[in-house]
Tab-separated table of C-alpha atoms in Angstrom:
chain	number	residue	atom	x	y	z
A	18	MET	CA	104.365	96.732	93.791
A	19	THR	CA	100.617	98.519	95.725
A	20	SER	CA	100.209	101.369	97.878
A	21	ALA	CA	100.831	100.059	101.500
A	22	ALA	CA	99.585	102.433	104.066
A	23	ARG	CA	102.590	103.879	105.967
A	24	PRO	CA	103.901	101.554	108.519
A	25	PRO	CA	104.233	102.934	112.366
A	26	GLY	CA	107.500	101.701	113.248
A	27	ARG	CA	109.183	103.268	110.461
A	28	PRO	CA	112.163	106.251	111.265
A	29	GLN	CA	110.630	109.482	112.197
A	30	GLY	CA	111.078	111.956	109.988
A	31	ALA	CA	112.925	109.966	106.711
A	32	ALA	CA	114.052	111.243	104.069
A	33	ALA	CA	115.621	109.953	100.598
A	34	VAL	CA	116.383	110.818	97.844
A	35	VAL	CA	116.270	109.669	94.079
A	36	ILE	CA	118.818	110.236	91.528
A	37	GLY	CA	117.238	109.563	88.336
A	38	GLY	CA	113.838	109.724	87.175
A	39	GLY	CA	113.909	106.783	84.347
A	40	LEU	CA	112.119	102.897	85.117
A	41	ALA	CA	114.636	102.107	88.010
A	42	GLY	CA	114.661	105.654	90.049
A	43	THR	CA	111.034	105.301	89.507
A	44	ALA	CA	110.540	102.449	90.698
A	45	ALA	CA	112.827	103.445	93.525
A	46	ALA	CA	110.881	106.076	94.742
A	47	LEU	CA	107.598	104.415	94.617
A	48	ALA	CA	108.699	101.521	97.115
A	49	LEU	CA	110.134	104.100	99.549
A	50	ALA	CA	107.224	105.994	99.399
A	51	ASP	CA	104.735	103.828	99.647
A	52	ALA	CA	107.037	102.695	102.987
A	53	GLY	CA	106.303	106.131	104.122
A	54	LEU	CA	109.684	107.970	103.894
A	55	ARG	CA	109.676	111.206	102.230
A	56	VAL	CA	111.414	111.408	98.641
A	57	THR	CA	112.465	113.707	96.153
A	58	LEU	CA	112.885	112.238	92.991
A	59	VAL	CA	116.076	113.905	90.966
A	60	GLU	CA	115.969	114.472	87.211
A	61	GLY	CA	117.880	116.228	85.121
A	62	ARG	CA	116.082	116.001	81.784
A	63	PRO	CA	112.642	117.900	81.874
A	64	ARG	CA	110.704	114.791	81.928
A	65	LEU	CA	110.441	111.091	83.450
A	66	GLY	CA	111.548	107.665	81.322
A	67	GLY	CA	114.489	107.837	81.035
A	68	LEU	CA	115.665	106.345	77.774
A	69	VAL	CA	112.103	104.703	77.059
A	70	PHE	CA	110.348	108.404	76.532
A	71	SER	CA	108.490	110.313	73.575
A	72	PHE	CA	108.246	112.997	71.529
A	73	ARG	CA	106.740	115.217	68.842
A	74	ARG	CA	107.879	115.433	65.576
A	75	ASP	CA	106.357	118.132	63.010
A	76	GLY	CA	107.148	116.218	60.361
A	77	ALA	CA	105.819	115.413	56.114
A	78	ALA	CA	103.108	113.723	57.494
A	79	GLY	CA	102.566	116.312	60.353
A	80	GLU	CA	102.255	116.337	64.315
A	81	LEU	CA	103.484	112.727	64.867
A	82	THR	CA	103.876	111.014	68.499
A	83	VAL	CA	106.909	108.925	68.464
A	84	ASP	CA	108.292	106.812	70.772
A	85	ASN	CA	112.991	106.546	70.893
A	86	GLY	CA	112.467	102.898	70.048
A	87	GLN	CA	110.317	100.029	70.046
A	88	HIS	CA	110.249	98.628	73.588
A	89	VAL	CA	108.516	95.477	74.449
A	90	TYR	CA	108.322	93.060	77.542
A	91	LEU	CA	106.925	89.483	78.222
A	92	ARG	CA	104.493	87.499	80.943
A	93	CYS	CA	107.889	86.372	82.517
A	94	CYS	CA	108.444	90.427	83.281
A	95	THR	CA	107.346	89.874	86.286
A	96	ALA	CA	107.977	93.252	87.982
A	97	TYR	CA	107.943	95.716	85.687
A	98	GLY	CA	103.608	94.193	84.548
A	99	ALA	CA	103.838	94.378	88.723
A	100	PHE	CA	105.254	98.193	87.942
A	101	LEU	CA	102.796	98.918	85.424
A	102	GLU	CA	99.547	98.865	87.472
A	103	ARG	CA	101.127	100.793	90.384
A	104	ILE	CA	101.177	103.207	87.842
A	105	GLY	CA	97.571	102.717	86.584
A	106	ALA	CA	98.767	101.347	83.037
A	107	THR	CA	98.005	97.622	82.241
A	108	HIS	CA	95.319	98.362	80.205
A	109	LEU	CA	97.097	100.383	78.136
A	110	ALA	CA	100.355	97.637	77.463
A	111	PRO	CA	98.914	94.771	77.234
A	112	LEU	CA	99.872	91.584	76.131
A	113	GLN	CA	99.094	89.057	73.201
A	114	ASP	CA	97.162	85.884	74.999
A	115	ARG	CA	99.740	83.732	73.591
A	116	MET	CA	102.720	84.272	71.738
A	117	ASP	CA	102.494	84.241	67.764
A	118	VAL	CA	105.402	85.692	66.707
A	119	PRO	CA	105.394	86.164	62.136
A	120	VAL	CA	108.550	86.026	61.236
A	121	LEU	CA	109.166	86.342	57.518
A	122	ASP	CA	112.340	85.163	55.441
A	123	ALA	CA	113.009	87.603	53.130
A	124	ASP	CA	115.462	85.546	50.604
A	125	ARG	CA	112.476	82.388	50.420
A	126	MET	CA	109.076	84.603	50.680
A	127	ARG	CA	107.926	82.180	53.395
A	128	LEU	CA	106.280	83.174	56.427
A	129	GLY	CA	106.333	81.307	58.981
A	130	ARG	CA	105.069	81.472	63.155
A	131	LEU	CA	106.826	81.280	66.720
A	132	ARG	CA	103.881	80.580	68.700
A	133	ARG	CA	102.759	78.640	71.169
A	134	THR	CA	100.184	76.142	72.610
A	135	ALA	CA	98.754	76.003	76.399
A	136	LEU	CA	100.896	72.330	76.694
A	137	PRO	CA	103.030	71.839	79.389
A	138	VAL	CA	106.949	73.532	78.744
A	139	PRO	CA	108.650	72.655	76.294
A	140	LEU	CA	105.929	70.291	74.913
A	141	HIS	CA	104.608	74.322	74.227
A	142	LEU	CA	106.698	74.460	71.687
A	143	ALA	CA	106.878	70.945	69.761
A	144	LYS	CA	104.294	72.129	66.616
A	145	SER	CA	105.700	75.276	66.150
A	146	LEU	CA	108.707	74.340	65.899
A	147	ALA	CA	107.966	71.369	64.122
A	148	LEU	CA	106.372	73.107	61.623
A	149	TYR	CA	108.431	75.669	61.195
A	150	PRO	CA	109.962	76.211	57.737
A	151	HIS	CA	113.030	78.693	58.072
A	152	LEU	CA	115.113	75.743	59.517
A	153	THR	CA	115.475	72.235	57.880
A	154	PRO	CA	113.663	68.983	59.621
A	155	ALA	CA	117.848	68.115	60.618
A	156	GLU	CA	118.345	71.601	61.784
A	157	ARG	CA	114.939	71.772	64.129
A	158	ALA	CA	116.110	68.688	65.567
A	159	GLY	CA	118.952	70.688	66.462
A	160	VAL	CA	117.591	73.213	68.268
A	161	VAL	CA	115.850	69.975	70.839
A	162	ARG	CA	118.567	68.666	71.232
A	163	ALA	CA	120.576	72.208	72.109
A	164	THR	CA	117.031	73.352	74.484
A	165	LEU	CA	117.842	70.567	76.252
A	166	ALA	CA	120.746	70.610	77.230
A	167	LEU	CA	120.494	74.837	77.761
A	168	LYS	CA	117.623	73.656	80.294
A	169	SER	CA	120.251	72.233	82.734
A	170	LEU	CA	121.814	75.866	82.614
A	171	ASP	CA	121.821	77.824	85.488
A	172	PRO	CA	122.332	81.528	84.410
A	173	ALA	CA	123.944	82.490	87.848
A	174	ASP	CA	126.950	80.321	87.591
A	175	PRO	CA	129.372	82.283	87.728
A	176	ALA	CA	131.414	80.635	84.433
A	177	LEU	CA	129.369	81.355	82.188
A	178	ASP	CA	129.315	85.127	82.399
A	179	GLY	CA	132.808	84.167	80.674
A	180	VAL	CA	131.615	81.953	77.588
A	181	ASP	CA	130.030	83.658	74.307
A	182	PHE	CA	126.994	81.942	73.954
A	183	GLY	CA	127.485	81.919	70.106
A	184	SER	CA	130.170	79.203	70.775
A	185	TRP	CA	128.465	77.444	73.244
A	186	LEU	CA	125.662	76.988	70.070
A	187	ARG	CA	128.058	75.647	67.839
A	188	ARG	CA	129.273	72.845	70.178
A	189	HIS	CA	125.813	72.095	71.026
A	190	GLY	CA	125.101	71.357	66.283
A	191	GLN	CA	124.107	74.463	65.910
A	192	THR	CA	123.817	75.762	62.223
A	193	SER	CA	124.826	79.581	60.923
A	194	ARG	CA	120.707	79.404	59.803
A	195	ALA	CA	119.861	78.046	63.055
A	196	ILE	CA	121.442	80.788	64.664
A	197	GLU	CA	119.779	83.469	61.890
A	198	ALA	CA	116.650	82.191	61.992
A	199	LEU	CA	116.496	81.462	65.626
A	200	TRP	CA	118.642	81.823	68.191
A	201	ASP	CA	119.465	85.762	67.548
A	202	LEU	CA	115.333	85.975	65.940
A	203	VAL	CA	115.174	86.679	70.226
A	204	GLY	CA	118.636	86.964	71.775
A	205	ILE	CA	119.024	89.808	69.356
A	206	ALA	CA	116.499	91.945	70.561
A	207	THR	CA	116.347	90.772	74.077
A	208	LEU	CA	119.862	91.187	74.278
A	209	ASN	CA	120.989	94.251	72.362
A	210	ALA	CA	124.377	91.258	70.439
A	211	THR	CA	124.525	88.723	68.417
A	212	ALA	CA	125.138	85.524	69.539
A	213	GLY	CA	128.452	85.348	69.459
A	214	ASP	CA	128.780	89.294	71.912
A	215	ALA	CA	127.009	87.892	74.325
A	216	SER	CA	127.130	86.244	77.760
A	217	LEU	CA	125.932	82.315	77.841
A	218	GLY	CA	124.771	83.515	81.688
A	219	LEU	CA	122.929	86.505	80.372
A	220	ALA	CA	121.050	84.977	76.704
A	221	ALA	CA	120.727	81.527	79.095
A	222	LYS	CA	118.806	83.696	81.714
A	223	VAL	CA	116.930	85.420	78.585
A	224	PHE	CA	116.294	82.083	76.944
A	225	LYS	CA	115.649	79.534	80.133
A	226	THR	CA	112.811	82.152	81.226
A	227	GLY	CA	111.349	83.348	78.378
A	228	LEU	CA	110.424	79.998	76.417
A	229	LEU	CA	110.887	77.248	79.774
A	230	SER	CA	109.610	78.662	82.708
A	231	ALA	CA	106.463	78.382	81.932
A	232	PRO	CA	103.925	78.062	78.763
A	233	GLY	CA	102.862	81.457	79.061
A	234	ALA	CA	106.116	83.531	79.903
A	235	ALA	CA	107.589	84.634	76.489
A	236	ASP	CA	103.714	86.064	76.020
A	237	ILE	CA	104.476	88.988	73.834
A	238	GLY	CA	103.322	92.551	75.686
A	239	TRP	CA	103.814	96.463	73.941
A	240	ALA	CA	101.690	100.047	74.902
A	241	ARG	CA	99.357	100.995	72.817
A	242	VAL	CA	99.874	104.428	73.779
A	243	PRO	CA	103.171	107.062	73.289
A	244	LEU	CA	105.283	105.503	75.635
A	245	GLY	CA	105.568	108.993	77.533
A	246	ASP	CA	101.850	109.362	78.674
A	247	VAL	CA	102.902	105.601	80.508
A	248	HIS	CA	106.024	106.416	81.364
A	249	GLY	CA	106.335	110.074	81.908
A	250	THR	CA	102.560	111.098	82.437
A	251	LEU	CA	101.259	108.315	84.352
A	252	ALA	CA	104.023	107.831	86.669
A	253	ARG	CA	104.852	110.747	87.643
A	254	THR	CA	100.776	111.267	88.915
A	255	ALA	CA	101.865	108.511	90.383
A	256	LEU	CA	104.611	109.334	91.903
A	257	GLU	CA	102.535	112.668	92.819
A	258	LYS	CA	99.776	110.792	94.442
A	259	ALA	CA	102.883	109.342	97.158
A	260	GLY	CA	103.663	112.406	97.640
A	261	VAL	CA	107.320	112.192	96.228
A	262	ARG	CA	108.731	115.759	95.062
A	263	ILE	CA	109.805	115.549	92.134
A	264	ALA	CA	112.482	117.990	90.692
A	265	LEU	CA	113.287	117.530	86.549
A	266	ARG	CA	115.826	119.785	84.543
A	267	THR	CA	117.676	118.970	88.155
A	268	ARG	CA	121.691	117.632	87.883
A	269	ALA	CA	122.813	115.939	90.851
A	270	GLU	CA	126.536	117.390	91.528
A	271	ALA	CA	127.988	115.449	93.990
A	272	LEU	CA	127.647	113.195	97.091
A	273	SER	CA	128.669	113.587	100.733
A	274	ARG	CA	128.652	111.941	103.739
A	275	THR	CA	127.762	113.881	106.850
A	276	ASP	CA	126.772	113.063	110.759
A	277	ASP	CA	123.352	113.171	110.342
A	278	GLY	CA	122.964	110.649	107.082
A	279	TRP	CA	123.948	112.430	103.256
A	280	GLN	CA	123.731	115.859	101.114
A	281	VAL	CA	123.476	116.052	97.563
A	282	SER	CA	124.469	119.117	95.472
A	283	VAL	CA	122.008	120.536	92.805
A	284	ALA	CA	121.504	122.330	89.606
A	285	ASN	CA	118.258	123.046	89.064
A	286	GLY	CA	118.974	125.919	86.029
A	287	PRO	CA	117.276	128.880	86.868
A	288	HIS	CA	117.134	128.534	90.124
A	289	GLY	CA	120.461	128.091	90.860
A	290	ARG	CA	122.043	125.489	93.508
A	291	GLU	CA	120.217	123.334	95.891
A	292	ARG	CA	121.358	121.000	99.148
A	293	LEU	CA	119.468	118.024	99.370
A	294	ALA	CA	119.940	116.262	103.216
A	295	ALA	CA	118.900	112.355	103.512
A	296	ASP	CA	119.116	109.166	105.554
A	297	THR	CA	119.321	107.509	102.293
A	298	VAL	CA	120.314	107.929	98.907
A	299	VAL	CA	119.471	106.097	95.690
A	300	LEU	CA	121.430	106.508	92.142
A	301	ALA	CA	119.558	105.343	89.547
A	302	VAL	CA	121.990	106.667	86.396
A	303	PRO	CA	123.682	104.871	83.698
A	304	GLN	CA	127.051	103.833	84.893
A	305	ARG	CA	129.162	106.271	83.630
A	306	GLU	CA	127.523	108.858	85.783
A	307	THR	CA	127.278	106.967	88.674
A	308	HIS	CA	130.748	106.947	88.581
A	309	ALA	CA	131.295	109.915	88.664
A	310	LEU	CA	128.632	110.633	91.670
A	311	LEU	CA	129.822	107.789	94.005
A	312	PRO	CA	132.153	109.453	96.940
A	313	ASP	CA	135.427	107.130	97.515
A	314	GLY	CA	135.330	103.441	99.172
A	315	ALA	CA	131.750	103.255	98.105
A	316	LEU	CA	132.920	100.171	95.715
A	317	ALA	CA	135.951	98.443	96.034
A	318	ASP	CA	136.471	98.784	93.093
A	319	ARG	CA	133.864	101.647	91.257
A	320	ASP	CA	136.670	101.300	88.027
A	321	ARG	CA	135.167	98.793	87.055
A	322	LEU	CA	131.977	100.876	85.976
A	323	LEU	CA	134.061	102.038	83.420
A	324	GLU	CA	134.432	98.761	81.937
A	325	ILE	CA	130.772	98.446	81.500
A	326	GLY	CA	130.354	98.920	77.601
A	327	THR	CA	127.186	100.040	76.076
A	328	ALA	CA	125.642	99.173	73.047
A	329	PRO	CA	123.102	100.900	70.790
A	330	ILE	CA	119.370	100.477	69.183
A	331	LEU	CA	118.913	102.226	65.982
A	332	ASN	CA	114.708	103.140	65.035
A	333	LEU	CA	114.014	103.687	61.400
A	334	HIS	CA	110.498	105.624	61.524
A	335	VAL	CA	108.809	105.574	57.962
A	336	VAL	CA	105.440	106.926	57.149
A	337	TYR	CA	103.913	105.538	53.919
A	338	ASP	CA	100.399	106.869	52.316
A	339	ARG	CA	98.455	103.556	52.594
A	340	LYS	CA	97.852	100.406	54.818
A	341	VAL	CA	101.229	98.436	53.631
A	342	LEU	CA	100.989	95.896	57.240
A	343	ARG	CA	98.391	94.102	58.686
A	344	ARG	CA	99.884	92.621	61.284
A	345	PRO	CA	100.756	94.375	64.305
A	346	PHE	CA	104.807	92.998	64.099
A	347	PHE	CA	106.437	90.800	61.883
A	348	ALA	CA	110.540	89.939	62.659
A	349	ALA	CA	112.670	88.955	59.336
A	350	VAL	CA	115.617	86.950	59.001
A	351	GLY	CA	117.744	86.319	55.096
A	352	SER	CA	117.331	90.591	56.094
A	353	PRO	CA	118.945	93.434	57.692
A	354	VAL	CA	115.267	94.440	58.583
A	355	GLN	CA	115.042	92.866	62.083
A	356	TRP	CA	111.843	94.248	64.003
A	357	VAL	CA	108.605	95.438	62.595
A	358	PHE	CA	106.179	97.657	64.388
A	359	ASP	CA	103.132	99.411	63.431
A	360	ARG	CA	103.281	102.446	65.589
A	361	THR	CA	100.032	104.403	63.033
A	362	ASP	CA	97.338	104.510	66.200
A	363	ALA	CA	99.897	105.406	68.843
A	364	SER	CA	100.940	108.073	66.925
A	365	GLY	CA	97.858	109.528	65.973
A	366	LEU	CA	97.978	109.390	62.367
A	367	ALA	CA	95.115	108.570	61.699
A	368	GLY	CA	93.679	111.579	63.131
A	369	LEU	CA	96.155	113.860	61.510
A	370	PRO	CA	94.952	115.617	57.695
A	371	GLY	CA	95.753	113.614	55.183
A	372	GLY	CA	96.578	111.385	57.167
A	373	ALA	CA	93.339	108.612	56.750
A	374	GLY	CA	94.431	105.371	55.492
A	375	CYS	CA	97.773	106.093	56.160
A	376	GLN	CA	100.803	103.905	57.943
A	377	TYR	CA	103.385	103.919	60.731
A	378	LEU	CA	105.918	101.445	60.771
A	379	ALA	CA	108.960	101.745	63.203
A	380	VAL	CA	111.814	99.641	62.245
A	381	SER	CA	113.605	98.637	65.279
A	382	GLN	CA	117.317	97.529	65.148
A	383	SER	CA	119.966	96.402	67.813
A	384	ALA	CA	122.968	95.302	68.158
A	385	ALA	CA	123.417	98.793	65.453
A	386	GLN	CA	127.091	99.352	66.383
A	387	GLU	CA	127.565	99.864	62.429
A	388	GLU	CA	124.684	102.302	61.546
A	389	ILE	CA	123.968	104.238	64.220
A	390	ASP	CA	126.619	106.906	62.609
A	391	GLU	CA	124.706	106.269	58.835
A	392	PRO	CA	123.830	109.070	57.543
A	393	VAL	CA	119.348	109.647	57.145
A	394	ALA	CA	120.313	109.188	53.575
A	395	LYS	CA	122.352	105.562	53.381
A	396	LEU	CA	119.855	104.486	55.347
A	397	ARG	CA	116.741	105.069	53.701
A	398	ALA	CA	118.920	103.946	50.220
A	399	ARG	CA	119.342	100.469	52.409
A	400	TYR	CA	115.937	99.928	54.188
A	401	LEU	CA	113.684	101.143	51.794
A	402	PRO	CA	113.955	99.068	48.898
A	403	GLU	CA	114.530	96.103	51.566
A	404	LEU	CA	110.785	96.552	53.130
A	405	GLU	CA	109.324	96.755	49.887
A	406	ARG	CA	111.417	93.551	49.261
A	407	LEU	CA	109.219	92.028	52.542
A	408	LEU	CA	106.177	93.931	51.910
A	409	PRO	CA	104.638	93.604	48.131
A	410	ALA	CA	102.469	96.409	49.269
A	411	ALA	CA	104.518	98.884	49.699
A	412	ARG	CA	106.335	98.948	46.110
A	413	GLY	CA	104.582	101.949	44.847
A	414	ALA	CA	103.292	103.016	48.112
A	415	ARG	CA	104.307	106.892	48.475
A	416	ILE	CA	106.919	107.334	51.584
A	417	ARG	CA	104.931	110.277	53.319
A	418	ASP	CA	108.008	110.414	55.883
A	419	PHE	CA	111.074	108.616	56.712
A	420	PHE	CA	113.321	109.469	59.560
A	421	VAL	CA	115.756	108.202	62.397
A	422	THR	CA	116.260	107.653	65.901
A	423	ARG	CA	119.279	107.099	67.553
A	424	GLU	CA	119.987	105.578	71.323
A	425	ARG	CA	124.153	105.265	70.955
A	426	THR	CA	124.071	103.928	74.669
A	427	ALA	CA	120.631	101.635	74.511
A	428	THR	CA	121.278	99.364	76.600
A	429	PHE	CA	124.639	97.680	78.443
A	430	ALA	CA	126.829	94.934	76.680
A	431	PRO	CA	125.674	91.950	77.919
A	432	ALA	CA	129.324	90.734	76.415
A	433	PRO	CA	131.061	87.393	78.549
A	434	GLY	CA	133.260	89.087	81.572
A	435	VAL	CA	130.073	91.664	81.971
A	436	GLY	CA	128.830	90.006	85.636
A	437	ARG	CA	131.764	90.178	87.686
A	438	LEU	CA	131.206	93.745	86.641
A	439	ARG	CA	127.986	94.776	87.496
A	440	PRO	CA	127.585	95.744	91.159
A	441	ALA	CA	125.163	95.006	93.648
A	442	ALA	CA	122.708	97.687	94.809
A	443	ARG	CA	123.941	97.936	97.854
A	444	THR	CA	126.965	100.207	98.328
A	445	GLN	CA	130.173	99.915	100.995
A	446	ALA	CA	129.023	103.290	101.853
A	447	PRO	CA	126.641	103.560	104.605
A	448	GLY	CA	122.810	104.951	103.032
A	449	LEU	CA	123.769	104.955	99.966
A	450	TYR	CA	122.590	102.089	96.870
A	451	LEU	CA	122.626	101.882	93.139
A	452	ALA	CA	119.943	100.732	90.526
A	453	GLY	CA	119.795	100.665	86.863
A	454	ALA	CA	119.045	97.572	84.480
A	455	TRP	CA	123.187	97.572	83.756
A	456	THR	CA	123.234	96.593	87.896
A	457	ALA	CA	123.589	92.828	89.328
A	458	THR	CA	119.626	92.009	88.919
A	459	GLY	CA	120.530	88.383	87.098
A	460	TRP	CA	118.997	90.133	83.821
A	461	PRO	CA	119.947	91.915	80.320
A	462	ALA	CA	118.908	96.034	80.028
A	463	THR	CA	115.650	95.652	79.510
A	464	MET	CA	112.208	96.963	81.134
A	465	GLU	CA	112.440	94.658	83.668
A	466	SER	CA	115.924	94.754	85.017
A	467	ALA	CA	115.310	98.067	85.367
A	468	VAL	CA	112.344	97.905	87.677
A	469	ARG	CA	113.766	95.072	89.244
A	470	SER	CA	116.714	96.854	90.322
A	471	GLY	CA	114.732	99.592	92.062
A	472	THR	CA	112.897	97.769	93.547
A	473	ALA	CA	115.758	95.562	94.882
A	474	ALA	CA	117.703	99.380	95.939
A	475	ALA	CA	114.424	100.840	97.967
A	476	GLY	CA	114.496	97.146	99.844
A	477	GLU	CA	118.060	97.020	100.979
A	478	ALA	CA	117.756	100.908	101.754
A	479	LEU	CA	114.359	99.837	103.972
A	480	THR	CA	116.260	97.329	105.686
A	481	GLU	CA	118.972	98.831	107.013
A	482	LEU	CA	116.638	101.689	107.603
A	483	GLY	CA	115.205	98.851	109.986
A	484	PHE	CA	111.948	98.193	108.593
A	485	PRO	CA	110.776	94.921	109.033
A	486	GLN	CA	110.694	92.389	106.394
A	487	GLY	CA	106.844	92.348	105.462
A	488	GLN	CA	106.943	95.512	104.659
A	489	LEU	CA	110.090	95.538	102.257
A	490	PRO	CA	108.919	95.013	98.232
A	491	GLN	CA	108.089	92.193	97.205
A	492	GLU	CA	110.753	90.916	95.168
A	493	ALA	CA	108.864	90.210	92.015
A	494	ALA	CA	109.294	85.682	90.853
């Protein structure tokens, strides 16, 4: 997604309004502006980034810069990688040279690793699987057989959408331990659901694309700076340089079709209300908000959007008075703890008075339906002893701060049958398009899905406006 010169044949004065300043809306706005449209981006919050953001917390350990949750991407997330390049942030969210995931078994206190070699698929994981200590030899052999069966599936096959991944795994000989120590280890983090609650189609997309498409497809990347620096500050700079008008603290209230295109009624706090005229409108907001804004007839059955459920993610933040983890992250099995990341540098902890030598860990808990509303005290009592069990260096360390962030509607729920509910970018109303990770991208609710949706919506809009194929944003591989 690189900046392009304005095409000479574009419709004179074409204007677009993008509603929603998350990754989907930002990607759509950039693609439309790069094609030469006059773009206004409307966002109700005082910042960009949607559900991928940072905030300042003045707590017991000092004023930290905190990400609302830990977000990672893979090398196969080509649209998100292009988005990082477009906003000048690639160097701030580097990828591993090669996939390497430390996995700690809390019950046996054994460390295993899932890492790849440079061999072709599927041999790139053969050595790692053969040495993976959290499965028996029979379970490892069973994983190989299930992987070969998975490789033959087509994630786009509608029949897979109605089947749950857990049932498919059991039919293919996977034990409960194999599901926990391998399939759910990856699946919960990428799908935000356990295997039994996830569509086989979406699970097949994750595993085929991430583990079976190319040797380096599952190399992991994550931001080494606060997410707000990337999806807020740098994204805003890129939008402004592209000529996008950004209206923060501005809420879209209604859409109406006119003889000349569209009118978007917005409320912007102390400035009152405003009507924005547009040839093209991209709705890049969550499904319920989209449902409320869609005019009659825009979708054949817009109430389907209300059937797309949501799934929560819980994040626990712990600041220790000493270093207790000597690697950037790890995953756990045999424990309620899922993934743990070192956020010391990104948070600015080391530069705070008394912060030298301390460590800030973020514990990311996906599919957290049972814990999302638990009191902080109860979560503290459950998870601090677990971290001590996993990290012997944490025993006896003083807790300088402990707090919780909750995203109750972090993603759409990837339940069996969700595929038939996810709408395409183009609606039945000319000039109106949908974007968001929850739309029909073929991907689960990831940053990759969000960016792909925004680019797809922009492409559909430009096609309808008459832009030649060669001037459309290029779809990621």
